[in-house]
């Protein structure tokens, strides 16, 4: 089904949320991804990915505490749902299967 | 003071403006946190920059506010407005019907105008580079200072422009005159077309179905056919390489097949022959600078062009070639493709060209009629606005803003105009054939076939009309103050609205009266022209087109029919607009008189009832070089009495003629021409018409006898004849065309204004019904009441008439009789007829309504409060 397809970026976002566990909100996710992938991602791109994941039912969110540096605005914390975990598992198993089928792994000389 | 450690305010605001509320708190919080984080790591300046970048990247649809969601309440209001408008239409059935019918009638005229104008302006827009295509035009300057403007230019000039002058991307000289019978085996078809070379396809866009546009017209005796010509000849279109016969059975090769030229092309043809063919024949139409009469030069200018330089080139060419010309000099210019059709009346156009003036006057007339109908709507809405004041008051109190109310009333008006559009579309189909037969130009160039875009224009037009009609009442009604309305203060008096209404009614009636007066005068002038005493008799004269048969044989055959009382022949028919003239010299060879000439058979004068004043006239015994002149001729040439003139010698047509008779002056031209010197000659034998005088009541029977007689002489060509009176009618077709136009428009204008008046009268009677009842109780007679209600309208009518009549007279003088030498004397009745008629109809309308109100029992009207 097209609706449950997990894009590469979306997969990274899901994994990052799991990594961050209790502390997964906008800025922390953004920072974590930047740190891991060594590439600057915009809040806009992240927003789109989060919205899509939410639409698919892979994540849920709740409002958390506000801080002064946020201008008194609350954070929205994200959590991966069971559906999201399943989707991740499935993506991983497909990959593993493919990896296992490769006869020789290693960088080949020209 | 700016806070140093804050993100830029303007960006914050911007974000707040476009961001969906659902996400705003989270996103704005995240942005700000990130901003502070960045200030620490990369400094305030770059953090601000990064903030801006983030905001821009958030500017995406998934973040935007849900517009539909936010305004959903308004759709409900729109639904309510439509419902209220609908209920209002139903409640005031009479007013609705008046509005819709009035608008529909005038919108039908508007639809015609739209269809007409969009068709006219679509001409030639299919050419790929239409904005860079020009036509070379020629002005011919005679030695006596007169200038004639031609749409044409010689092929020779075109070729020189192509070879000797820079500044043109392509030059396409073409010449008309491919008019021949083309044979394929046994079958022959007649083909009208042009000669051109390959550059024709570079300048203009006429796509090939087969054949090569680069080489198709290289060789002499090659021809490119249009699709339909190819089908006619071969029943197929892939015919490149086939051979046909044309002119004197010489072979011609088909080198290409074109798509048919679209109907909105001013250049039309069945086939294109190669210009080389004419070179081969050594024709003067390609190698003579002076032969411009039916050839055209189309040029394609490059993207970057210098008009002044090109004009200088044209002038240079004229300067080099003009010495070859004897009688006149040429100057050349360029005319944009879009200026060709509709055009400005140069001579020798490629086909019939709609004059720009006609298109403009069409638009103006349509606008006038439209405004008149809009006034009706405006008027009736204003009049009824008081009735709706309560609704407005309540709406305002519960929170409707001015904009909302404005929208509501405009919506109502648009609804009415869209309903009217449906009706007017039907009317449009009804008057379409009438319009198409209106005059010569329209017949030849217009089809009024509707394209999809025209339908869109129609709809747009209805919306605009609705908006315009509803604008004024909407503005006025939204100004009502709710407190006054609900107290009932508005209903007492709105003198402001009343005067505006009076002005509108006045303009409307002025228009109707103006049109009616114009029609009256145009009709009288038309009748006058038809019944004009020409000085000879045209009654029961049937003019038979000779079609190059022998006149003497035909005459004998016709005379054998008992119903034919006389037969004669002539070269042209006087009083039908055609004429020939020549310079006639008397004794002094330096002194000449311009005289109109007509060659006739000897029986002509007698047959047509001309009166000889002196001399024997044409005598069968000796007809060589004899002439008969009119009295004006004697005056012009300086001979005092008719008797003196007999036997005098005059010279023209390089011959000497003896005057053998003088006839009474007669009108040889139309009512636009004064009587001039006139000479009848005989025996020159270039006769085209046989004038058959009939004395019978059985026209049909006689016609069939004439037809039989014709068949004996010429079994191939059909008998073609027209009564002289019909021919004269055709001559004045331009007056009859304007008569039809103004007749139609005045009918429409009168309909609309009377409808409007009916509405006003109903309203006035209704709103003053209590007053009338009380007056009646107190002893007023019905006449008194009629006077009371009618008085205001009478003043309006008189005012309208005093504006309309002088204006109509002015327009009449400027358009219909601008060229006429002989015209009707315009008196009181000619001027006042139309206005009086309308006033009578209007008074009847008012009376009918007032009487209804005045006749009812006053108790009925006073019972309820």
Coordinates of N, CA and C in Angstrom, one line a residue, chain A residues 25-27 30-31 40-45 47-48 50-51 63 69-71 73-76 78, chain B residues 12 22-34 36-38 53-54 57-58 60 62-63:
Chain A
X25 N 11.6 16.1 20.4 CA 10.8 17.2 19.9 C 11.5 17.9 18.8
X26 N 10.8 18.8 18.2 CA 11.4 19.5 17.0 C 12.8 19.7 16.9
X27 N 13.3 20.6 17.8 CA 14.7 21.0 17.8 C 15.7 19.8 18.0
X30 N 15.9 17.6 15.0 CA 16.6 18.4 14.0 C 18.1 18.3 14.3
X31 N 18.5 18.5 15.5 CA 19.9 18.5 15.9 C 20.5 17.1 15.7
X40 N 22.8 19.6 7.2 CA 21.9 20.6 7.8 C 20.5 20.3 7.3
X41 N 19.6 20.0 8.2 CA 18.2 19.9 7.6 C 17.4 21.0 8.2
X42 N 16.4 21.5 7.3 CA 15.6 22.6 7.8 C 14.4 22.1 8.6
X43 N 13.9 23.0 9.4 CA 12.7 22.7 10.2 C 11.5 22.4 9.3
X44 N 11.5 23.1 8.1 CA 10.4 22.9 7.2 C 10.4 21.5 6.7
X45 N 11.6 21.0 6.3 CA 11.6 19.6 5.7 C 11.2 18.6 6.8
X47 N 9.2 19.3 9.3 CA 7.8 19.4 9.5 C 7.0 18.5 8.6
X48 N 7.4 18.6 7.3 CA 6.7 17.8 6.3 C 6.8 16.4 6.6
X50 N 7.3 14.9 9.5 CA 6.5 14.6 10.7 C 5.0 14.5 10.4
X51 N 4.6 15.5 9.6 CA 3.1 15.5 9.2 C 2.8 14.2 8.5
X63 N 1.8 17.6 24.0 CA 2.5 18.8 24.3 C 3.2 18.7 25.6
X69 N 13.4 30.3 26.6 CA 14.1 30.5 25.3 C 13.2 30.2 24.2
X70 N 12.1 29.5 24.4 CA 11.1 29.2 23.4 C 10.0 30.3 23.4
X71 N 10.2 31.4 24.1 CA 9.2 32.5 24.1 C 8.0 32.0 24.8
X73 N 6.6 29.1 24.7 CA 5.7 28.2 23.9 C 6.1 26.7 24.2
X74 N 5.1 25.9 24.2 CA 5.3 24.5 24.6 C 6.0 23.7 23.5
X75 N 6.6 22.6 24.0 CA 7.2 21.7 23.0 C 6.2 20.7 22.7
X76 N 6.4 20.1 21.5 CA 5.5 19.0 21.1 C 6.4 17.7 21.0
X78 N 7.3 13.8 20.4 CA 6.8 12.8 19.5 C 7.2 11.4 20.0
Chain B
X12 N 9.1 37.1 12.0 CA 8.2 36.5 12.9 C 6.8 36.7 12.6
X22 N -2.7 25.4 14.1 CA -2.5 24.0 14.6 C -1.0 23.8 14.9
X23 N -0.2 24.3 14.0 CA 1.3 24.0 14.2 C 2.0 25.2 14.7
X24 N 1.4 26.4 14.8 CA 2.1 27.6 15.1 C 2.9 27.5 16.4
X25 N 2.3 27.1 17.5 CA 3.0 27.1 18.8 C 4.2 26.3 18.8
X26 N 4.1 25.0 18.2 CA 5.2 24.1 18.2 C 6.3 24.7 17.3
X27 N 5.9 25.1 16.1 CA 7.0 25.5 15.1 C 7.7 26.8 15.6
X28 N 6.9 27.8 16.0 CA 7.5 29.0 16.5 C 8.4 28.8 17.6
X29 N 7.9 27.9 18.6 CA 8.8 27.6 19.7 C 10.1 26.9 19.3
X30 N 10.0 26.0 18.4 CA 11.2 25.3 17.9 C 12.1 26.3 17.2
X31 N 11.5 27.1 16.4 CA 12.3 28.1 15.6 C 13.1 29.0 16.6
X32 N 12.4 29.4 17.6 CA 13.0 30.4 18.5 C 14.1 29.7 19.4
X33 N 13.8 28.4 19.8 CA 14.8 27.7 20.5 C 16.1 27.5 19.7
X34 N 15.8 27.1 18.4 CA 17.0 26.9 17.5 C 17.7 28.2 17.3
X36 N 18.1 30.7 19.4 CA 18.9 31.0 20.6 C 20.1 30.1 20.6
X37 N 19.9 28.8 20.3 CA 21.0 27.8 20.2 C 22.0 28.3 19.2
X38 N 21.6 28.8 18.1 CA 22.5 29.3 17.0 C 23.2 30.5 17.4
X53 N 16.2 31.8 6.8 CA 16.2 30.7 5.9 C 15.1 29.6 6.3
X54 N 15.1 29.4 7.6 CA 14.1 28.4 8.1 C 12.7 28.8 7.8
X57 N 11.9 28.2 4.3 CA 11.7 26.8 4.0 C 10.4 26.3 4.6
X58 N 9.8 27.0 5.6 CA 8.6 26.6 6.2 C 7.4 27.1 5.3
X60 N 5.5 26.6 3.0 CA 5.1 25.5 2.1 C 3.6 25.1 2.4
X62 N 1.9 22.6 3.3 CA 1.5 21.8 4.4 C 1.4 22.7 5.7
X63 N 2.1 23.8 5.7 CA 2.2 24.7 6.9 C 1.1 25.8 6.8

